[in-house]
Amino acid sequence: MDEITKIGLGGGCHWCTEAVYQSLIGVTKVEQGFVASDNENDSFSEAVIVHYREMDISLKELIAIHLHTHESTSDHSMRGKYRSAVYIFDTTQADRVKCILKELQQDFSKPLVTKPYPFKSFKPSDEMFQDYYYSDPEKPFCKRHIYPKLELLLDKFSNKVNTNQLGN
């Protein structure tokens, strides 16, 4: 079955995160904006909601890409705006994400700061910021911050990259 599921991801600039996930095989939609969780994480933080076909790309692959394309081991001063998170939509997904994060820790020498959080609400970015990279990849921000993430994506996860989308 070609079922679409979703996961929320936050950790760095949502313009960058959006471009990374728009570039992947199996991703059908990326919503860029701000996500809030609960308790001490109820403030909105930059994030994306990724809609994907698990028969084409697994949750583990999506999370591995997430961990490698933002500072997932750095508890820097901007974590309020850029919470390093995997936003989960149900308890089954929560259990899977916890196991995946534990397993992927072996890929990093420092402890991951990325945590699973329950998804509570979403606010989309202004329309002028949607599809930020692919609407004009020549913008200085895109060249300086997004393009290196896409190069890393091609280097580490080339079998999951939609090269037609990247224009390669």
Short mmCIF file of C-alpha atoms in Angstrom, two decimals:
data_model
loop_
_atom_site.label_atom_id
_atom_site.label_comp_id
_atom_site.label_asym_id
_atom_site.label_seq_id
_atom_site.Cartn_x
_atom_site.Cartn_y
_atom_site.Cartn_z
CA MET A 1 0.00 0.00 0.00
CA ASP A 2 1.19 3.51 -0.82
CA GLU A 3 0.20 5.10 2.47
CA ILE A 4 1.43 8.61 3.30
CA THR A 5 2.56 9.24 6.86
CA LYS A 6 4.13 12.28 8.52
CA ILE A 7 6.78 13.28 11.02
CA GLY A 8 7.82 16.67 12.37
CA LEU A 9 11.49 17.68 12.41
CA GLY A 10 13.16 20.69 13.95
CA GLY A 11 16.70 21.64 14.70
CA GLY A 12 17.95 24.35 12.42
CA CYS A 13 16.59 26.93 10.08
CA HIS A 14 13.32 25.69 8.58
CA TRP A 15 14.36 27.07 5.17
CA CYS A 16 17.32 24.66 5.22
CA THR A 17 15.33 21.74 6.60
CA GLU A 18 12.58 22.28 4.01
CA ALA A 19 15.09 22.13 1.12
CA VAL A 20 16.72 18.95 2.45
CA TYR A 21 13.41 17.08 2.66
CA GLN A 22 12.04 18.49 -0.62
CA SER A 23 15.07 16.85 -2.24
CA LEU A 24 14.26 13.29 -1.17
CA ILE A 25 12.66 10.40 -2.98
CA GLY A 26 9.45 9.37 -1.22
CA VAL A 27 8.72 12.76 0.33
CA THR A 28 5.40 13.99 -1.02
CA LYS A 29 5.04 17.28 0.86
CA VAL A 30 7.04 19.47 3.25
CA GLU A 31 5.23 22.02 5.41
CA GLN A 32 7.58 24.73 6.63
CA GLY A 33 6.76 26.72 9.74
CA PHE A 34 6.75 26.56 13.50
CA VAL A 35 5.85 23.65 15.79
CA ALA A 36 4.95 23.65 19.46
CA SER A 37 4.97 20.68 21.80
CA ASP A 38 3.89 20.66 25.43
CA ASN A 39 5.12 21.61 28.90
CA GLU A 40 8.44 23.49 28.72
CA ASN A 41 8.45 23.06 24.92
CA ASP A 42 5.08 24.71 24.28
CA SER A 43 6.63 27.72 22.55
CA PHE A 44 6.86 27.63 18.76
CA SER A 45 10.18 26.58 17.25
CA GLU A 46 11.24 26.44 13.58
CA ALA A 47 10.42 23.06 12.07
CA VAL A 48 8.94 21.19 9.13
CA ILE A 49 6.30 18.52 8.82
CA VAL A 50 7.41 15.89 6.32
CA HIS A 51 4.80 13.78 4.54
CA TYR A 52 6.33 10.64 3.05
CA ARG A 53 5.78 7.15 1.66
CA GLU A 54 7.52 4.67 3.95
CA MET A 55 7.80 2.18 1.08
CA ASP A 56 10.22 4.68 -0.56
CA ILE A 57 12.03 6.13 2.46
CA SER A 58 11.95 4.84 6.01
CA LEU A 59 11.45 6.75 9.22
CA LYS A 60 14.96 5.71 10.24
CA GLU A 61 16.41 7.19 7.03
CA LEU A 62 14.49 10.44 7.54
CA ILE A 63 15.76 10.74 11.12
CA ALA A 64 19.35 9.86 10.12
CA ILE A 65 19.24 12.59 7.46
CA HIS A 66 17.85 15.00 10.05
CA LEU A 67 20.60 14.24 12.55
CA HIS A 68 23.34 14.71 9.95
CA THR A 69 22.00 17.93 8.44
CA HIS A 70 21.74 20.06 11.58
CA GLU A 71 23.76 20.46 14.77
CA SER A 72 22.16 17.49 16.51
CA THR A 73 24.88 17.24 19.18
CA SER A 74 25.14 20.95 20.03
CA ASP A 75 23.09 22.42 22.85
CA HIS A 76 23.72 26.00 21.68
CA SER A 77 22.07 29.20 22.90
CA MET A 78 19.52 29.30 20.03
CA ARG A 79 17.80 26.00 20.95
CA GLY A 80 14.61 27.88 21.89
CA LYS A 81 14.20 29.02 18.29
CA TYR A 82 15.79 25.90 16.80
CA ARG A 83 14.69 23.05 19.10
CA SER A 84 16.43 19.82 18.05
CA ALA A 85 13.40 17.61 17.83
CA VAL A 86 11.47 14.83 16.21
CA TYR A 87 7.78 15.68 16.63
CA ILE A 88 5.66 12.58 16.96
CA PHE A 89 2.00 12.16 16.14
CA ASP A 90 1.10 8.98 18.08
CA THR A 91 2.45 6.55 20.70
CA THR A 92 3.49 3.91 18.15
CA GLN A 93 5.59 6.48 16.35
CA ALA A 94 7.01 7.64 19.69
CA ASP A 95 8.34 4.17 20.50
CA ARG A 96 9.88 3.82 17.04
CA VAL A 97 11.54 7.25 17.21
CA LYS A 98 13.06 6.56 20.64
CA CYS A 99 14.56 3.29 19.36
CA ILE A 100 15.85 4.91 16.19
CA LEU A 101 17.51 7.78 18.06
CA LYS A 102 19.16 5.31 20.43
CA GLU A 103 20.42 3.23 17.50
CA LEU A 104 21.69 6.24 15.51
CA GLN A 105 23.62 7.60 18.50
CA GLN A 106 26.46 5.26 17.44
CA ASP A 107 27.03 7.49 14.36
CA PHE A 108 28.07 10.42 16.60
CA SER A 109 30.96 10.88 19.02
CA LYS A 110 29.00 13.36 21.19
CA PRO A 111 25.58 12.73 22.75
CA LEU A 112 22.61 13.70 20.62
CA VAL A 113 20.53 16.59 21.96
CA THR A 114 17.70 15.69 19.59
CA LYS A 115 14.64 14.49 21.50
CA PRO A 116 11.22 13.14 20.59
CA TYR A 117 8.38 15.48 21.54
CA PRO A 118 4.64 15.16 21.11
CA PHE A 119 3.30 17.31 18.30
CA LYS A 120 0.74 19.83 19.58
CA SER A 121 0.35 22.60 16.99
CA PHE A 122 1.73 24.06 13.78
CA LYS A 123 1.83 27.55 12.28
CA PRO A 124 3.01 27.79 8.65
CA SER A 125 5.64 30.32 7.65
CA ASP A 126 4.58 33.32 5.61
CA GLU A 127 3.90 32.34 2.02
CA MET A 128 6.85 34.45 0.81
CA PHE A 129 9.20 32.06 2.65
CA GLN A 130 7.63 28.81 1.41
CA ASP A 131 9.72 26.78 -1.03
CA TYR A 132 12.58 29.09 -0.06
CA TYR A 133 15.50 27.30 -1.69
CA TYR A 134 13.80 25.97 -4.80
CA SER A 135 12.13 29.30 -5.61
CA ASP A 136 15.58 30.95 -6.00
CA PRO A 137 18.67 28.84 -5.18
CA GLU A 138 20.95 31.73 -6.17
CA LYS A 139 20.06 33.79 -3.08
CA PRO A 140 23.17 34.37 -0.91
CA PHE A 141 21.55 32.61 2.08
CA CYS A 142 20.84 29.57 -0.08
CA LYS A 143 24.38 29.39 -1.40
CA ARG A 144 25.95 29.87 2.03
CA HIS A 145 23.70 27.76 4.27
CA ILE A 146 21.43 25.46 2.27
CA TYR A 147 23.63 24.32 -0.60
CA PRO A 148 26.26 22.76 1.77
CA LYS A 149 23.49 20.70 3.40
CA LEU A 150 22.37 19.49 -0.02
CA GLU A 151 25.98 18.57 -0.88
CA LEU A 152 26.17 16.55 2.37
CA LEU A 153 22.87 14.92 1.44
CA LEU A 154 24.27 13.88 -1.95
CA ASP A 155 27.46 12.62 -0.34
CA LYS A 156 25.95 10.58 2.53
CA PHE A 157 22.45 9.71 1.30
CA SER A 158 22.68 9.81 -2.51
CA ASN A 159 20.43 6.76 -2.93
CA LYS A 160 17.56 8.74 -1.36
CA VAL A 161 18.04 12.00 -3.28
CA ASN A 162 15.72 12.97 -6.11
CA THR A 163 18.42 14.22 -8.49
CA ASN A 164 15.73 15.60 -10.83
CA GLN A 165 14.66 17.93 -8.02
CA LEU A 166 18.26 19.04 -7.40
CA GLY A 167 18.81 19.61 -11.09
CA ASN A 168 21.84 17.28 -11.27
#
